[in-house]
């Protein structure tokens, strides 16, 4: 174990390496225990592998179940998720030091969606949980500062994986469709 622990206990966070060498850890649920079942969405912190230390950060909206990824410019973006009070359609970016709200919104507020970096520099956002399980596919274009709605998934799914293949397509596997676990996959091009 590391000598220094994380700043906030959390279940289900997301993490991504930043260009400056830090690791961004975002979201999840905090306060999760059988003794104290009141949970809330956790914020963000960074981990410095050189110093082995964690440092707390301040997001605009703490969220769990959000999509986290890097743009071509090296900024981390967080889209959607759940703030414990509601599902979010908002987005924020992190430049390695400061959080900023982005002037874009998902077409449908949702959590448990995936984010996959595409070869063209866009970020593919797929599925998730809105009021029901979502089949929405969107792409975030950081250069243009916009989210574009694309086609729909063949099967609406949440809590699935999405992996960019060598041919540039994205393979979406498994997940949950509202009735049960999925034994299906689809390829998005």
mmCIF file of C-alpha atoms in Angstrom:
data_model
loop_
_atom_site.group_PDB
_atom_site.id
_atom_site.type_symbol
_atom_site.label_atom_id
_atom_site.label_comp_id
_atom_site.label_asym_id
_atom_site.label_seq_id
_atom_site.Cartn_x
_atom_site.Cartn_y
_atom_site.Cartn_z
ATOM 1 C CA UNK A 1 0.000 0.000 0.000
ATOM 2 C CA UNK A 2 0.971 3.605 -0.516
ATOM 3 C CA UNK A 3 2.097 5.611 2.502
ATOM 4 C CA UNK A 4 -0.466 8.323 1.745
ATOM 5 C CA UNK A 5 -4.092 7.349 1.210
ATOM 6 C CA UNK A 6 -6.603 8.919 -1.125
ATOM 7 C CA UNK A 7 -8.242 12.116 0.095
ATOM 8 C CA UNK A 8 -11.816 10.755 -0.039
ATOM 9 C CA UNK A 9 -13.091 7.188 0.324
ATOM 10 C CA UNK A 10 -14.837 6.269 -2.911
ATOM 11 C CA UNK A 11 -16.560 3.358 -4.630
ATOM 12 C CA UNK A 12 -16.510 3.192 -8.433
ATOM 13 C CA UNK A 13 -14.299 6.154 -9.393
ATOM 14 C CA UNK A 14 -12.819 6.699 -12.843
ATOM 15 C CA UNK A 15 -9.168 7.563 -13.483
ATOM 16 C CA UNK A 16 -6.989 8.665 -16.383
ATOM 17 C CA UNK A 17 -3.320 9.618 -16.777
ATOM 18 C CA UNK A 18 -2.692 13.292 -17.608
ATOM 19 C CA UNK A 19 0.052 14.603 -19.921
ATOM 20 C CA UNK A 20 1.858 16.153 -16.924
ATOM 21 C CA UNK A 21 2.334 12.694 -15.363
ATOM 22 C CA UNK A 22 -0.386 13.045 -12.737
ATOM 23 C CA UNK A 23 -3.296 10.602 -12.515
ATOM 24 C CA UNK A 24 -6.744 12.209 -12.335
ATOM 25 C CA UNK A 25 -9.206 10.341 -10.133
ATOM 26 C CA UNK A 26 -12.800 11.468 -10.466
ATOM 27 C CA UNK A 27 -16.144 10.625 -8.944
ATOM 28 C CA UNK A 28 -17.519 7.493 -7.465
ATOM 29 C CA UNK A 29 -19.594 7.355 -4.319
ATOM 30 C CA UNK A 30 -18.326 8.385 -0.905
ATOM 31 C CA UNK A 31 -19.806 7.581 2.500
ATOM 32 C CA UNK A 32 -20.614 4.081 1.259
ATOM 33 C CA UNK A 33 -20.791 1.643 4.176
ATOM 34 C CA UNK A 34 -23.253 -0.604 5.921
ATOM 35 C CA UNK A 35 -22.909 1.495 9.071
ATOM 36 C CA UNK A 36 -23.561 4.810 7.315
ATOM 37 C CA UNK A 37 -25.638 4.176 4.197
ATOM 38 C CA UNK A 38 -25.932 7.868 3.259
ATOM 39 C CA UNK A 39 -23.894 8.196 0.081
ATOM 40 C CA UNK A 40 -23.011 11.174 -2.065
ATOM 41 C CA UNK A 41 -21.050 11.742 -5.237
ATOM 42 C CA UNK A 42 -17.314 12.210 -4.773
ATOM 43 C CA UNK A 43 -15.267 14.978 -6.396
ATOM 44 C CA UNK A 44 -11.800 14.750 -7.880
ATOM 45 C CA UNK A 45 -8.195 14.413 -6.808
ATOM 46 C CA UNK A 46 -4.855 13.814 -8.459
ATOM 47 C CA UNK A 47 -2.145 11.303 -7.673
ATOM 48 C CA UNK A 48 1.512 12.144 -8.274
ATOM 49 C CA UNK A 49 3.449 8.905 -8.921
ATOM 50 C CA UNK A 50 6.768 10.670 -8.190
ATOM 51 C CA UNK A 51 5.846 11.894 -4.705
ATOM 52 C CA UNK A 52 3.297 9.113 -4.062
ATOM 53 C CA UNK A 53 0.821 11.767 -2.818
ATOM 54 C CA UNK A 54 -2.826 12.524 -3.487
ATOM 55 C CA UNK A 55 -4.137 16.093 -3.733
ATOM 56 C CA UNK A 56 -7.820 17.020 -3.555
ATOM 57 C CA UNK A 57 -9.358 19.144 -6.305
ATOM 58 C CA UNK A 58 -12.652 20.989 -6.674
ATOM 59 C CA UNK A 59 -15.042 20.159 -9.489
ATOM 60 C CA UNK A 60 -18.092 22.229 -10.347
ATOM 61 C CA UNK A 61 -20.336 19.191 -9.772
ATOM 62 C CA UNK A 62 -19.270 16.081 -7.898
ATOM 63 C CA UNK A 63 -20.578 13.086 -9.834
ATOM 64 C CA UNK A 64 -20.517 9.312 -10.040
ATOM 65 C CA UNK A 65 -21.093 7.182 -13.119
ATOM 66 C CA UNK A 66 -19.654 9.919 -15.359
ATOM 67 C CA UNK A 67 -17.599 9.421 -18.508
ATOM 68 C CA UNK A 68 -13.959 10.525 -18.208
ATOM 69 C CA UNK A 69 -11.393 10.857 -20.994
ATOM 70 C CA UNK A 70 -8.709 13.002 -22.596
ATOM 71 C CA UNK A 71 -9.031 15.330 -25.568
ATOM 72 C CA UNK A 72 -6.248 15.613 -28.153
ATOM 73 C CA UNK A 73 -5.115 18.821 -26.406
ATOM 74 C CA UNK A 74 -4.480 16.831 -23.216
ATOM 75 C CA UNK A 75 -7.403 18.211 -21.214
ATOM 76 C CA UNK A 76 -9.469 15.744 -19.242
ATOM 77 C CA UNK A 77 -13.219 15.953 -19.765
ATOM 78 C CA UNK A 78 -15.992 14.596 -17.570
ATOM 79 C CA UNK A 79 -19.445 14.270 -19.103
ATOM 80 C CA UNK A 80 -22.773 13.228 -17.592
ATOM 81 C CA UNK A 81 -22.968 11.146 -14.447
ATOM 82 C CA UNK A 82 -25.125 11.518 -11.379
ATOM 83 C CA UNK A 83 -24.662 14.228 -8.748
ATOM 84 C CA UNK A 84 -26.666 12.121 -6.260
ATOM 85 C CA UNK A 85 -29.477 14.665 -6.643
ATOM 86 C CA UNK A 86 -30.024 13.990 -10.357
ATOM 87 C CA UNK A 87 -28.532 12.681 -13.572
ATOM 88 C CA UNK A 88 -26.355 15.250 -15.300
ATOM 89 C CA UNK A 89 -26.070 16.385 -18.912
ATOM 90 C CA UNK A 90 -23.303 18.885 -18.135
ATOM 91 C CA UNK A 91 -19.588 18.640 -18.849
ATOM 92 C CA UNK A 92 -16.385 19.909 -17.235
ATOM 93 C CA UNK A 93 -12.732 19.966 -18.252
ATOM 94 C CA UNK A 94 -9.507 19.765 -16.240
ATOM 95 C CA UNK A 95 -6.235 21.155 -17.613
ATOM 96 C CA UNK A 96 -4.005 19.564 -14.974
ATOM 97 C CA UNK A 97 -4.531 22.411 -12.509
ATOM 98 C CA UNK A 98 -7.998 24.004 -12.877
ATOM 99 C CA UNK A 99 -11.542 22.711 -13.465
ATOM 100 C CA UNK A 100 -13.767 24.610 -15.936
ATOM 101 C CA UNK A 101 -17.395 24.175 -16.949
ATOM 102 C CA UNK A 102 -17.822 23.376 -20.640
ATOM 103 C CA UNK A 103 -20.584 25.121 -22.614
ATOM 104 C CA UNK A 104 -21.960 21.817 -23.956
ATOM 105 C CA UNK A 105 -24.642 19.411 -22.796
ATOM 106 C CA UNK A 106 -25.403 15.782 -23.555
ATOM 107 C CA UNK A 107 -28.685 15.415 -25.461
ATOM 108 C CA UNK A 108 -29.909 13.155 -22.643
ATOM 109 C CA UNK A 109 -28.775 13.451 -19.016
ATOM 110 C CA UNK A 110 -27.387 10.048 -18.058
ATOM 111 C CA UNK A 111 -24.905 8.020 -16.032
ATOM 112 C CA UNK A 112 -23.035 4.731 -16.637
ATOM 113 C CA UNK A 113 -22.142 5.765 -20.189
ATOM 114 C CA UNK A 114 -18.842 5.038 -21.906
ATOM 115 C CA UNK A 115 -16.338 7.411 -23.479
ATOM 116 C CA UNK A 116 -13.942 6.220 -26.183
ATOM 117 C CA UNK A 117 -11.299 8.353 -27.919
ATOM 118 C CA UNK A 118 -11.621 8.095 -31.701
ATOM 119 C CA UNK A 119 -8.874 8.366 -34.306
ATOM 120 C CA UNK A 120 -10.355 11.676 -35.568
ATOM 121 C CA UNK A 121 -9.846 13.281 -32.133
ATOM 122 C CA UNK A 122 -13.498 13.145 -31.127
ATOM 123 C CA UNK A 123 -14.772 11.331 -28.051
ATOM 124 C CA UNK A 124 -17.553 8.788 -28.562
ATOM 125 C CA UNK A 125 -20.189 8.693 -25.807
ATOM 126 C CA UNK A 126 -22.441 5.645 -25.822
ATOM 127 C CA UNK A 127 -25.386 4.300 -23.864
ATOM 128 C CA UNK A 128 -25.925 4.831 -20.158
ATOM 129 C CA UNK A 129 -28.859 5.180 -17.807
ATOM 130 C CA UNK A 130 -31.298 8.071 -18.221
ATOM 131 C CA UNK A 131 -34.860 7.504 -16.967
ATOM 132 C CA UNK A 132 -34.433 4.150 -18.686
ATOM 133 C CA UNK A 133 -31.426 2.457 -20.256
ATOM 134 C CA UNK A 134 -30.234 4.622 -23.152
ATOM 135 C CA UNK A 135 -29.188 3.744 -26.677
ATOM 136 C CA UNK A 136 -27.943 7.265 -27.465
ATOM 137 C CA UNK A 137 -24.587 7.656 -29.257
ATOM 138 C CA UNK A 138 -22.978 11.108 -29.355
ATOM 139 C CA UNK A 139 -19.560 12.484 -30.109
ATOM 140 C CA UNK A 140 -17.814 15.333 -28.339
ATOM 141 C CA UNK A 141 -15.654 17.493 -30.570
ATOM 142 C CA UNK A 142 -13.382 19.534 -28.280
ATOM 143 C CA UNK A 143 -11.984 21.563 -31.204
ATOM 144 C CA UNK A 144 -15.444 22.761 -32.260
ATOM 145 C CA UNK A 145 -16.798 22.776 -28.694
ATOM 146 C CA UNK A 146 -19.884 20.770 -29.517
ATOM 147 C CA UNK A 147 -21.639 17.483 -28.915
ATOM 148 C CA UNK A 148 -23.218 15.852 -31.956
ATOM 149 C CA UNK A 149 -25.942 13.228 -31.691
ATOM 150 C CA UNK A 150 -25.188 10.268 -33.939
ATOM 151 C CA UNK A 151 -27.174 7.083 -34.538
ATOM 152 C CA UNK A 152 -28.484 4.814 -31.796
ATOM 153 C CA UNK A 153 -27.086 1.600 -30.419
ATOM 154 C CA UNK A 154 -28.733 -1.567 -31.742
ATOM 155 C CA UNK A 155 -29.404 -2.508 -28.107
ATOM 156 C CA UNK A 156 -29.685 0.138 -25.393
ATOM 157 C CA UNK A 157 -27.112 -0.633 -22.703
ATOM 158 C CA UNK A 158 -25.440 0.740 -19.602
ATOM 159 C CA UNK A 159 -22.397 -0.378 -17.574
ATOM 160 C CA UNK A 160 -20.856 -1.869 -20.726
ATOM 161 C CA UNK A 161 -17.354 -1.612 -22.149
ATOM 162 C CA UNK A 162 -16.393 0.328 -25.267
ATOM 163 C CA UNK A 163 -12.992 -0.270 -26.878
ATOM 164 C CA UNK A 164 -11.497 1.291 -29.988
ATOM 165 C CA UNK A 165 -10.314 -1.398 -32.385
ATOM 166 C CA UNK A 166 -7.251 -1.204 -34.630
ATOM 167 C CA UNK A 167 -9.529 -0.441 -37.619
ATOM 168 C CA UNK A 168 -10.903 2.631 -35.747
ATOM 169 C CA UNK A 169 -14.311 1.133 -35.006
ATOM 170 C CA UNK A 170 -15.582 0.834 -31.426
ATOM 171 C CA UNK A 171 -16.589 -2.510 -29.940
ATOM 172 C CA UNK A 172 -19.339 -2.264 -27.300
ATOM 173 C CA UNK A 173 -19.650 -5.372 -25.129
ATOM 174 C CA UNK A 174 -22.120 -6.540 -22.508
ATOM 175 C CA UNK A 175 -23.778 -4.272 -20.014
ATOM 176 C CA UNK A 176 -27.303 -4.206 -18.708
ATOM 177 C CA UNK A 177 -30.470 -3.422 -20.693
ATOM 178 C CA UNK A 178 -32.942 -2.872 -17.845
ATOM 179 C CA UNK A 179 -34.074 -6.496 -17.790
ATOM 180 C CA UNK A 180 -30.781 -8.254 -17.220
ATOM 181 C CA UNK A 181 -27.148 -8.665 -18.173
ATOM 182 C CA UNK A 182 -26.453 -8.628 -21.899
ATOM 183 C CA UNK A 183 -24.674 -11.415 -23.755
ATOM 184 C CA UNK A 184 -24.289 -9.244 -26.843
ATOM 185 C CA UNK A 185 -21.821 -6.985 -28.564
ATOM 186 C CA UNK A 186 -21.971 -4.489 -31.390
ATOM 187 C CA UNK A 187 -19.431 -2.618 -33.461
ATOM 188 C CA UNK A 188 -19.824 1.096 -34.138
ATOM 189 C CA UNK A 189 -18.073 2.613 -37.157
#
